Amino acid sequence: TFDVTFSTAGHNVPSTLYGLMYEDINSGDGGLYAELIQNRAFQQVTPGTSTALTAWAALGSGKISVVKSSSPVSPALPNALSFAVPSGTTSTVGFTNSGFFGIPVTAGWTYTGSFYYRTPSPPATKVSGSFTADLRSTGGTVFTSTTVPFTTSATWQQATFTFTASSTQTSVQNLFALSVGGSTVSGLTMEFTLISLFPPTFNGRTNGFRMDLSETLLDMKPAFFRFPGGNNLEGETAADRWAWENTVGDLVDRPGRVGDWGYINTDGLGLYEYLQWIEDMDMEPIMAVYAGYSLNGASVASSDMQTYVTEAINQASPIEFLINFVIGDASTNAQAAIRASMGHPDPFTLNYIEIGNEDFFSPTTYADYRWADLYNALHAEFPQLHYIATSATSGNVPSLSPAPTYWDLHIYSNPNFFINGAFNFDILSRNGLQFFQGEYATTTQNNGAALQYPFIDGSIAEAAYMAGFDRNSDIVFAASYAPLLNHVSSTQWTPDLITFSPNTVIRSTSYYVQQLFSLYKGDFYLTSTTNTASTPVQWSVTRDTSAGQYFLKVINTATSANTVVFTLPFTPSHTTGTGTILTAASGTQNTPTSPNAAVPSSFSFTAGKTIMYNTPGLSLSVLVVTD
Ligand SMILES: [NH3+][C@H]1C[C@H](O)[C@@H](O)[C@@H]1CO
């Protein structure tokens, strides 16, 4: 039995304590970004290759290939789909897109589509006709369709359309199709690009986010969103970095880039879309900025740093302009005016800037000049922002000048690390430093076996570690599991907090741990009987002061049950409390075939000055006591 008394003394819990780490690692295009068409603008592909046609297929006897257009729709989008119809064709011709490993068809959804098209060598007598845009199963069942009139012209035109699904698919293996009667277009060659189809989006935003994934994240009430990376910020080289200026403005002006996880990023999900969604989700950004180190191991030379920090060169915009885009005055600042023109005249909320990512891989140049060059210039321009350093792996931080106040720590390990490390922050001296556990996860079993999905043993070990975040939230201001999302059919890293398909979302056991700590974060931590990492039971007591509610979290990392007796410093007026528990047999995972193997359940208990609680093995419980 563990006897836990808690006092009314303690410290505030920062509102930023629990949030989300994000980068496009099978999670942006085809994930959070609601665009349903994969390879919609043939960005960053080599014309004439099969890869260039990823997700596209011909319908009927038309011939499709990706070409470098003789007259591109924009300098950013040089490629186009060439659609050639043999003379004498009479049957239906066209092409299909298979989406990101499927396209969801849901009854009642109104889809919004568009595409640019032109006829490079139009016939002397204009040809007019109608395309048919439809959603169909791979078996040919048409769910919905509409006609889109066209007239041949050598100049690019954009067609737009909508259609509404009247039934829901049985399988997600569906196609978007553009087709036309062969006799209308026989002998013609047409070009298409930026072929786009959106379902309804979160908050109804144009060029927005997928609803079910947004709702799944909203259910965690996350306080912050760290973006755009992670590795995907850094580029293989400086030229390949995430360059914010290429991700804003009209979609037709965004070139996309080869991301750092083995596939092309369209950058249709760009800086503005991120910031608008973060605001819609009641989060605040922790925005990482390129700090001159890329994944090939190269650092920008000291003499070149200012071109990335404050001096714009050959259309590359410096970090200073990025921050002006986010918080600048649209009436006086050019970058802020772009933000206003996109629909957000007021500044976005921004308090935290992270300088780089995992610079412990490049500590020398970070310490010698990269940290200082960015910090000194940006702090001078934006003194109200907090700047987070990234070159530490634990609370024993390296020395940097100027000395950072905020540090981002990353750790991926096994359950034993998190169980044994539950007091890693208790032992740190309180010297003004603030820590962001920006990435952490149980990534292997104790025997080193890899994990495709989180499992209950690792998730409860994470919970033990997170009780340490609650307890030390006087110096831990933020924490987020990583990575956040991955597509079940295209995965670069496992395990992930949430796994999704085109129409399903699987909440892992670690998702529920993150959710419970975030929902029951409270605003004040109450000190309680001290403990050590050597016991299987950990606890944390926080309070929602305005609600007069106390959250007694109990973690049991053993497979056997244990008993905890809480002694409160008061007698609660409500003698019945409600609790939530996540528990499962060792090895349990929520997977596509068993998505709900372990889900939280609620229970009630008798609340008094003492509360006895029998905590099952491998469990996280939150007992809510109302005064
Ligand atoms: N290697 C991890 C650390 C890096 O910051 C992330 O991009 C990766 C996955 O979370």
XYZ file of C-alpha atoms and ligand atoms in Angstrom:
637
model
C 0.000 0.000 0.000
C 1.162 3.481 -0.863
C 0.093 6.177 1.577
C -0.094 9.515 -0.198
C -0.850 12.677 1.661
C -1.001 15.917 -0.255
C -0.944 19.479 0.987
C -2.414 22.671 -0.412
C 1.106 23.924 -1.137
C 2.564 23.527 -4.613
C 3.109 25.516 -7.778
C 1.249 26.676 -10.865
C 0.965 24.357 -13.844
C 1.741 26.274 -17.087
C -1.157 26.287 -19.550
C 1.328 25.172 -22.229
C 2.276 21.909 -20.502
C 0.751 19.385 -22.933
C 0.592 19.770 -26.684
C 1.481 18.324 -30.068
C 4.702 17.828 -31.993
C 4.139 17.831 -35.729
C 6.032 17.545 -38.969
C 5.059 16.139 -42.352
C 6.195 12.551 -41.746
C 3.322 10.753 -43.487
C 1.072 13.209 -41.717
C 0.692 16.363 -43.837
C -0.088 15.535 -47.472
C -2.507 12.619 -47.365
C -3.100 13.225 -43.668
C -3.968 16.443 -41.874
C -4.019 18.341 -45.177
C -7.424 17.530 -46.601
C -6.451 17.468 -50.332
C -7.621 14.113 -51.674
C -5.642 14.052 -54.948
C -2.109 12.696 -54.675
C 0.482 14.254 -57.000
C -2.004 16.926 -57.979
C 0.465 19.253 -59.664
C 3.334 16.946 -60.592
C 5.637 18.969 -58.365
C 9.344 18.122 -58.127
C 8.964 15.085 -60.432
C 10.910 14.273 -63.578
C 8.637 14.418 -66.641
C 8.374 11.194 -68.613
C 9.100 8.935 -65.639
C 6.609 6.505 -64.111
C 7.102 8.189 -60.719
C 5.871 11.397 -62.303
C 2.518 9.660 -62.865
C 2.192 8.397 -59.252
C -1.506 7.909 -58.406
C -2.641 8.675 -62.002
C -3.970 6.195 -64.589
C -5.539 6.532 -68.035
C -9.225 5.819 -68.659
C -9.979 4.273 -72.055
C -7.653 4.829 -75.009
C -6.375 8.314 -74.039
C -2.638 8.528 -73.429
C -1.318 10.344 -70.351
C 2.209 11.436 -69.483
C 3.801 14.178 -67.400
C 5.495 16.829 -69.511
C 7.357 20.035 -68.855
C 4.732 22.376 -70.228
C 5.800 24.625 -73.081
C 3.795 27.306 -71.310
C 3.630 26.459 -67.584
C 0.650 27.603 -65.539
C 3.181 29.377 -63.292
C 6.946 29.378 -62.736
C 6.308 27.325 -59.590
C 4.460 24.559 -61.451
C 6.413 23.770 -64.632
C 4.936 20.314 -65.160
C 1.564 19.223 -66.519
C -0.360 16.080 -67.321
C -0.448 15.670 -71.092
C -3.636 13.935 -72.243
C -3.538 12.832 -75.884
C -6.604 11.352 -77.583
C -5.949 9.325 -80.737
C -7.828 10.467 -83.823
C -10.985 8.539 -84.477
C -11.583 7.806 -80.821
C -15.286 7.522 -80.005
C -15.344 5.797 -76.612
C -15.059 7.601 -73.282
C -11.521 8.669 -72.403
C -9.928 10.433 -69.458
C -7.834 9.691 -66.393
C -8.196 8.755 -62.722
C -6.425 9.472 -59.448
C -6.305 6.914 -56.625
C -5.764 9.490 -53.879
C -3.477 8.823 -50.933
C -4.017 5.058 -50.935
C -7.738 5.556 -51.290
C -10.415 8.285 -51.382
C -13.200 8.374 -48.775
C -16.757 8.662 -50.109
C -19.239 9.697 -47.424
C -22.924 10.246 -48.040
C -23.831 13.902 -47.723
C -20.324 15.218 -48.201
C -20.078 17.990 -50.775
C -16.679 17.856 -52.447
C -15.005 20.925 -53.955
C -12.870 20.347 -57.032
C -10.807 22.366 -59.457
C -8.232 21.946 -62.187
C -6.250 24.026 -64.621
C -6.390 22.986 -68.270
C -5.313 24.173 -71.708
C -4.960 22.914 -75.264
C -1.392 23.674 -76.348
C -2.280 23.541 -80.059
C -5.987 24.327 -80.226
C -7.876 23.435 -83.415
C -8.644 26.319 -85.776
C -12.323 25.926 -84.918
C -12.705 25.982 -81.150
C -14.006 22.746 -79.692
C -16.444 22.982 -76.806
C -17.611 20.104 -74.703
C -17.976 18.878 -71.166
C -15.755 16.876 -68.909
C -17.409 14.599 -66.414
C -15.868 14.731 -62.949
C -16.847 11.846 -60.714
C -16.025 9.717 -57.690
C -16.184 6.022 -58.464
C -15.198 2.763 -56.861
C -12.362 0.832 -58.462
C -15.139 -1.505 -59.507
C -16.767 1.274 -61.528
C -19.690 2.237 -59.257
C -20.154 5.983 -59.647
C -20.996 7.643 -56.323
C -21.444 11.164 -57.649
C -20.611 13.145 -60.753
C -20.975 16.512 -62.411
C -20.208 18.014 -65.796
C -17.602 20.707 -66.330
C -17.843 22.646 -69.620
C -14.643 23.446 -71.528
C -13.574 25.194 -74.668
C -10.221 24.549 -76.299
C -7.734 27.401 -75.765
C -3.957 27.656 -75.651
C -4.151 29.684 -72.445
C -4.597 28.081 -69.044
C -8.065 28.220 -67.558
C -9.197 27.014 -64.142
C -12.374 24.975 -63.902
C -14.142 24.562 -60.573
C -16.932 22.177 -59.604
C -18.690 20.549 -56.674
C -20.560 17.321 -56.244
C -22.256 15.633 -53.330
C -22.023 11.951 -52.490
C -25.411 10.320 -52.047
C -24.046 7.095 -50.578
C -21.106 5.996 -48.487
C -18.449 3.734 -49.890
C -18.071 0.160 -48.740
C -14.355 0.280 -49.525
C -12.056 3.292 -49.452
C -10.406 2.109 -52.688
C -12.088 4.741 -54.809
C -10.965 6.954 -57.653
C -11.465 10.505 -58.792
C -12.091 10.539 -62.544
C -12.122 13.192 -65.248
C -13.579 11.858 -68.474
C -15.024 13.009 -71.789
C -16.640 11.455 -74.842
C -13.871 10.414 -77.219
C -15.527 11.874 -80.312
C -15.498 15.372 -78.724
C -11.736 15.416 -78.216
C -10.399 12.863 -80.710
C -7.096 14.042 -82.137
C -6.601 16.641 -79.402
C -3.821 16.879 -76.819
C -4.693 18.787 -73.658
C -2.677 19.675 -70.546
C -3.908 19.635 -66.962
C -2.402 20.561 -63.616
C -3.255 21.422 -59.989
C -6.081 18.924 -60.168
C -7.612 19.195 -56.723
C -10.498 17.695 -54.780
C -11.344 18.600 -51.177
C -13.914 17.044 -48.842
C -15.536 19.219 -46.190
C -12.753 20.558 -43.972
C -12.337 21.357 -40.273
C -14.076 24.662 -39.541
C -15.007 24.818 -43.229
C -11.670 26.370 -44.136
C -10.687 26.606 -47.798
C -7.514 24.595 -48.431
C -8.048 23.225 -44.960
C -7.503 20.287 -42.667
C -9.101 16.839 -42.481
C -12.048 16.868 -40.076
C -11.704 13.503 -38.324
C -7.988 13.955 -37.603
C -8.580 17.514 -36.372
C -11.377 16.325 -34.084
C -9.184 13.497 -32.768
C -6.507 16.045 -31.844
C -9.053 18.509 -30.477
C -10.261 15.789 -28.113
C -6.854 16.106 -26.395
C -7.308 19.853 -25.799
C -3.670 20.373 -26.775
C -2.121 23.705 -25.755
C 0.525 24.035 -28.473
C 1.580 22.778 -31.878
C 5.296 22.481 -32.619
C 5.835 22.721 -36.389
C 7.129 22.411 -39.158
C 9.694 19.958 -37.719
C 11.654 17.987 -36.663
C 13.800 16.719 -39.448
C 11.378 18.064 -42.063
C 12.441 21.600 -41.164
C 16.094 21.017 -41.971
C 16.276 19.838 -45.601
C 18.876 17.428 -46.897
C 20.742 20.621 -47.802
C 20.145 24.298 -47.016
C 18.499 24.686 -50.414
C 16.035 21.904 -49.549
C 15.057 23.330 -46.157
C 11.470 24.180 -45.310
C 11.429 27.699 -46.763
C 8.335 29.475 -45.476
C 8.131 31.856 -48.436
C 7.513 28.904 -50.763
C 4.562 27.770 -48.674
C 2.440 30.954 -48.689
C 0.305 32.671 -51.350
C -1.774 31.049 -54.085
C -1.423 27.288 -54.493
C -0.427 27.831 -58.121
C 2.652 29.704 -56.848
C 3.878 27.008 -54.435
C 6.615 24.783 -55.964
C 6.574 22.140 -53.228
C 9.793 20.502 -52.101
C 11.408 17.130 -51.624
C 10.652 16.547 -47.954
C 13.013 14.865 -45.531
C 11.003 11.687 -45.167
C 11.378 10.221 -48.628
C 8.510 11.879 -50.496
C 7.516 15.188 -52.034
C 5.708 17.806 -49.923
C 3.199 19.848 -51.931
C 3.359 22.705 -49.388
C -0.334 23.176 -50.039
C -0.365 22.875 -46.271
C 1.736 25.953 -45.709
C 2.579 28.498 -43.061
C -0.742 30.353 -43.280
C -2.826 27.174 -43.200
C -0.877 25.898 -40.194
C -1.344 29.160 -38.284
C -5.051 29.480 -39.107
C -5.714 25.882 -38.048
C -3.649 26.265 -34.856
C -5.850 29.266 -34.022
C -9.034 27.362 -34.870
C -7.882 24.535 -32.588
C -7.271 26.904 -29.649
C -3.567 26.068 -29.629
C -0.521 28.270 -29.902
C 2.448 27.620 -32.184
C 5.916 26.621 -31.131
C 7.445 27.569 -34.454
C 10.785 26.058 -35.357
C 13.002 28.096 -37.667
C 15.865 26.907 -39.873
C 19.115 27.408 -37.998
C 21.680 26.642 -40.672
C 22.106 22.897 -40.180
C 20.836 20.318 -42.673
C 20.546 16.565 -42.613
C 23.564 15.968 -44.824
C 25.542 17.202 -41.841
C 26.506 20.553 -43.351
C 26.224 23.839 -41.488
C 25.808 27.182 -43.200
C 29.116 29.057 -42.954
C 29.259 31.751 -40.332
C 29.811 34.347 -43.063
C 26.538 33.290 -44.737
C 24.314 33.152 -41.672
C 22.888 36.647 -42.017
C 21.397 35.758 -45.399
C 19.220 33.261 -43.501
C 18.579 35.466 -40.520
C 17.986 39.056 -41.658
C 19.066 39.599 -45.259
C 16.799 38.544 -48.134
C 18.735 37.089 -51.060
C 17.547 35.884 -54.483
C 13.937 35.486 -53.426
C 14.954 33.554 -50.308
C 13.340 35.271 -47.354
C 15.107 35.343 -44.001
C 13.741 34.194 -40.673
C 13.091 37.807 -39.702
C 10.547 38.050 -42.551
C 8.959 34.764 -41.465
C 8.285 36.167 -38.010
C 6.974 39.372 -39.560
C 4.554 37.271 -41.626
C 3.196 35.791 -38.406
C 3.051 38.822 -36.094
C 3.963 41.891 -38.166
C 1.774 44.951 -38.677
C 0.018 44.486 -42.001
C -0.215 48.249 -42.517
C 3.540 48.755 -42.388
C 5.221 45.415 -43.069
C 5.326 43.697 -46.469
C 5.334 40.148 -45.138
C 2.459 40.884 -42.751
C 0.582 42.354 -45.700
C 0.789 38.940 -47.423
C -0.819 37.439 -44.323
C -3.581 40.026 -44.463
C -4.141 39.389 -48.162
C -4.625 35.694 -47.367
C -7.376 36.551 -44.885
C -5.817 37.277 -41.486
C -5.124 41.019 -41.082
C -4.465 40.691 -37.336
C -1.246 39.089 -36.133
C -1.375 35.432 -35.152
C -0.499 34.431 -31.598
C 3.214 33.613 -31.317
C 5.224 33.307 -28.107
C 7.794 30.611 -28.795
C 10.427 30.252 -31.511
C 12.613 27.131 -31.610
C 16.057 27.771 -33.062
C 16.715 24.705 -35.231
C 16.091 21.048 -34.463
C 18.235 18.493 -32.627
C 21.353 20.620 -32.921
C 23.078 18.196 -30.628
C 23.993 16.598 -33.962
C 25.897 19.772 -34.816
C 26.854 21.188 -31.393
C 30.031 22.951 -32.495
C 28.597 25.275 -35.134
C 25.461 25.755 -32.987
C 27.592 26.845 -30.027
C 30.136 28.761 -32.089
C 27.752 30.976 -34.077
C 24.430 29.530 -35.290
C 22.550 29.925 -31.978
C 23.992 33.374 -31.269
C 23.470 34.733 -34.796
C 19.800 33.820 -34.739
C 19.113 34.618 -31.091
C 20.858 38.013 -31.114
C 19.208 39.212 -34.339
C 15.716 37.914 -33.583
C 15.730 38.864 -29.895
C 16.710 42.410 -30.898
C 13.858 42.562 -33.411
C 11.285 40.595 -31.388
C 12.265 40.851 -27.703
C 8.830 39.670 -26.555
C 9.332 36.154 -27.962
C 10.860 33.205 -26.094
C 13.686 31.428 -27.937
C 14.188 27.683 -27.419
C 17.603 26.058 -27.849
C 17.857 22.517 -29.171
C 21.315 21.215 -28.500
C 20.609 19.450 -25.201
C 19.543 15.874 -24.652
C 19.006 16.147 -20.880
C 18.699 18.785 -18.201
C 22.496 18.967 -18.049
C 22.574 21.524 -20.805
C 25.692 22.601 -22.726
C 26.872 26.186 -22.382
C 25.740 28.551 -25.072
C 26.122 32.298 -25.353
C 23.834 34.111 -24.913
C 22.638 31.580 -22.329
C 19.241 30.187 -23.362
C 16.385 30.068 -20.873
C 14.357 27.486 -22.828
C 15.613 24.065 -23.971
C 14.010 21.362 -26.118
C 14.943 17.817 -25.052
C 14.245 14.667 -27.111
C 14.318 11.047 -25.942
C 13.211 7.816 -27.605
C 13.713 4.671 -25.577
C 12.141 1.627 -23.943
C 9.683 1.279 -21.036
C 12.439 0.810 -18.446
C 13.996 4.170 -19.384
C 10.745 6.030 -18.722
C 9.999 4.123 -15.531
C 13.508 4.580 -14.171
C 13.654 8.182 -15.418
C 10.454 9.357 -13.775
C 12.466 11.637 -11.451
C 14.892 12.992 -14.034
C 13.534 16.518 -13.606
C 13.227 16.403 -9.808
C 17.001 16.326 -9.498
C 17.579 19.421 -11.627
C 18.492 22.632 -9.841
C 15.973 25.444 -10.136
C 18.231 27.982 -11.856
C 15.718 29.676 -14.150
C 15.976 27.142 -16.983
C 12.687 25.988 -18.541
C 12.421 22.643 -20.360
C 10.352 21.493 -23.322
C 10.278 17.716 -23.641
C 9.595 18.248 -27.314
C 9.833 14.659 -28.456
C 9.572 11.452 -26.462
C 8.118 7.990 -26.931
C 8.610 4.379 -26.050
C 9.959 3.132 -29.371
C 11.090 -0.377 -28.458
C 10.258 -3.073 -25.977
C 12.767 -3.584 -23.162
C 14.343 -6.386 -25.195
C 14.909 -3.955 -28.063
C 12.132 -5.306 -30.274
C 10.728 -2.558 -32.495
C 7.132 -1.368 -32.114
C 4.790 -0.841 -35.047
C 2.192 0.642 -32.688
C 2.423 1.875 -29.116
C 1.672 -0.834 -26.547
C 0.189 -0.540 -23.098
C 3.460 -1.344 -21.308
C 5.202 1.559 -23.066
C 2.252 3.900 -22.725
C 2.017 3.381 -18.961
C 5.796 3.841 -18.712
C 5.312 7.166 -20.517
C 2.616 7.992 -17.966
C 5.092 7.430 -15.116
C 7.466 9.853 -16.838
C 4.629 12.346 -17.371
C 3.771 12.344 -13.668
C 7.263 13.830 -13.475
C 6.206 16.578 -15.911
C 3.242 17.420 -13.669
C 5.403 17.358 -10.545
C 8.157 19.440 -12.143
C 5.959 21.762 -14.170
C 7.678 24.657 -12.424
C 10.549 23.946 -14.842
C 8.847 21.820 -17.515
C 6.701 24.227 -19.544
C 5.799 21.950 -22.436
C 5.876 18.274 -23.464
C 4.750 16.415 -26.558
C 4.920 12.828 -27.773
C 6.473 12.246 -31.180
C 5.761 11.478 -33.950
C 2.113 12.427 -33.934
C 0.551 10.814 -36.996
C 1.189 8.264 -39.685
C -0.662 6.864 -42.659
C -1.262 3.146 -42.310
C -0.267 2.623 -45.955
C 2.825 4.811 -46.009
C 4.990 4.870 -42.933
C 8.469 6.195 -42.310
C 8.562 5.909 -38.509
C 6.784 3.791 -35.907
C 5.306 3.915 -33.393
C 3.153 7.014 -33.780
C 0.533 8.470 -31.498
C -2.236 8.190 -34.115
C -2.433 5.936 -37.168
C -4.947 6.701 -39.927
C -6.223 5.472 -43.250
C -8.149 7.637 -45.750
C -11.306 7.188 -43.678
C -10.378 5.766 -40.270
C -8.413 7.039 -37.282
C -6.813 4.733 -34.718
C -6.118 6.218 -31.299
C -3.174 4.360 -29.717
C -2.777 3.476 -26.037
C -0.278 6.358 -25.839
C -2.872 8.686 -27.368
C -5.142 8.027 -24.386
C -2.291 8.638 -21.927
C -1.514 11.974 -23.625
C -5.211 12.848 -23.666
C -5.789 12.088 -19.974
C -2.757 14.116 -18.847
C -3.821 17.009 -21.052
C -7.516 16.992 -20.081
C -6.680 16.686 -16.371
C -3.675 19.021 -16.390
C -5.282 21.450 -13.960
C -3.654 24.796 -13.214
C -1.970 24.032 -9.889
C 0.219 21.111 -8.755
C -0.119 20.087 -5.120
C 2.962 18.657 -3.467
C 2.429 15.194 -2.049
C 4.311 12.384 -0.368
C 7.590 12.112 -2.177
C 8.364 8.918 -4.017
C 11.210 7.462 -6.040
C 11.548 5.745 -9.396
C 12.052 2.431 -7.653
C 8.364 1.837 -7.019
C 5.872 0.702 -9.657
C 3.281 3.225 -8.493
C 3.596 6.919 -9.329
C 1.082 9.661 -8.702
C 0.385 13.334 -9.333
C -2.209 15.653 -7.795
C -3.296 18.765 -9.646
C -6.222 21.126 -9.215
C -8.562 23.006 -11.474
C -8.851 25.969 -9.160
C -11.876 27.654 -10.737
C -13.815 24.369 -10.868
C -12.770 23.322 -7.375
C -11.766 19.938 -8.746
C -8.745 17.821 -7.808
C -7.184 15.351 -10.252
C -5.532 12.410 -8.527
C -3.493 10.594 -11.188
C -2.283 7.121 -10.286
C 0.098 5.139 -12.505
C 0.879 1.479 -11.908
C 3.663 0.194 -14.153
C 3.628 -3.283 -12.575
C 1.461 -6.005 -14.040
C 0.043 -6.700 -10.567
C -2.448 -4.502 -8.730
C -1.445 -2.108 -5.984
C -3.359 -0.070 -3.415
C -3.007 3.654 -2.864
C -4.517 5.511 0.085
C -4.827 9.242 -0.427
C -5.201 11.522 2.576
C -6.629 14.864 1.509
C -5.954 18.139 3.338
C -9.724 18.677 3.394
C -12.964 16.728 3.375
C -14.542 17.058 -0.079
C -18.162 18.166 -0.084
C -18.960 15.719 -2.895
C -18.701 12.219 -1.446
C -18.806 10.504 -4.810
C -16.003 11.004 -7.296
C -15.754 9.976 -10.920
C -12.646 8.385 -12.350
C -11.243 7.394 -15.732
C -8.909 4.466 -16.211
C -6.816 3.138 -19.081
C -5.619 -0.402 -18.463
C -4.977 -3.557 -20.484
C -3.048 -6.807 -20.449
C 0.668 -6.580 -21.132
C 1.403 -6.279 -24.853
C -1.996 -4.828 -25.784
C -1.989 -2.490 -28.794
C -4.707 -0.544 -30.619
C -4.197 -1.428 -34.280
C -6.195 -1.220 -37.538
C -7.540 -4.697 -36.837
C -8.126 -4.048 -33.118
C -8.596 -0.259 -32.890
C -10.286 -0.349 -29.493
C -8.338 -3.077 -27.718
C -7.622 -0.603 -24.903
C -9.800 2.455 -24.374
C -10.438 4.498 -21.230
C -13.456 3.644 -19.121
C -15.067 5.590 -16.308
C -15.866 4.513 -12.773
C -17.149 6.131 -9.603
C -15.602 5.973 -6.154
C -16.265 7.162 -2.645
C -14.545 10.468 -1.970
C -13.715 11.418 1.612
C -10.765 12.771 3.577
C -9.121 9.456 2.794
C -9.609 7.679 -0.484
C -8.477 4.094 -0.924
C -7.916 3.120 -4.531
C -6.969 -0.265 -5.860
C -4.951 0.425 -8.989
C -4.975 -2.458 -11.508
C -1.724 -3.562 -13.114
C -0.542 -1.563 -16.138
C -2.951 1.298 -15.588
C -3.307 5.047 -15.592
C -6.217 6.286 -13.489
C -7.470 9.809 -12.921
C -9.706 10.223 -9.878
C -11.651 13.498 -9.994
C -12.595 14.830 -6.570
C -14.917 17.811 -6.382
C -14.707 19.987 -3.312
N 14.509 11.513 -35.462
C 13.334 12.161 -34.778
C 13.838 13.439 -34.220
C 13.498 14.488 -35.242
O 13.385 15.770 -34.677
C 12.167 14.017 -35.784
O 12.004 14.551 -37.059
C 12.289 12.503 -35.820
C 10.978 11.787 -35.602
O 10.253 12.311 -34.572
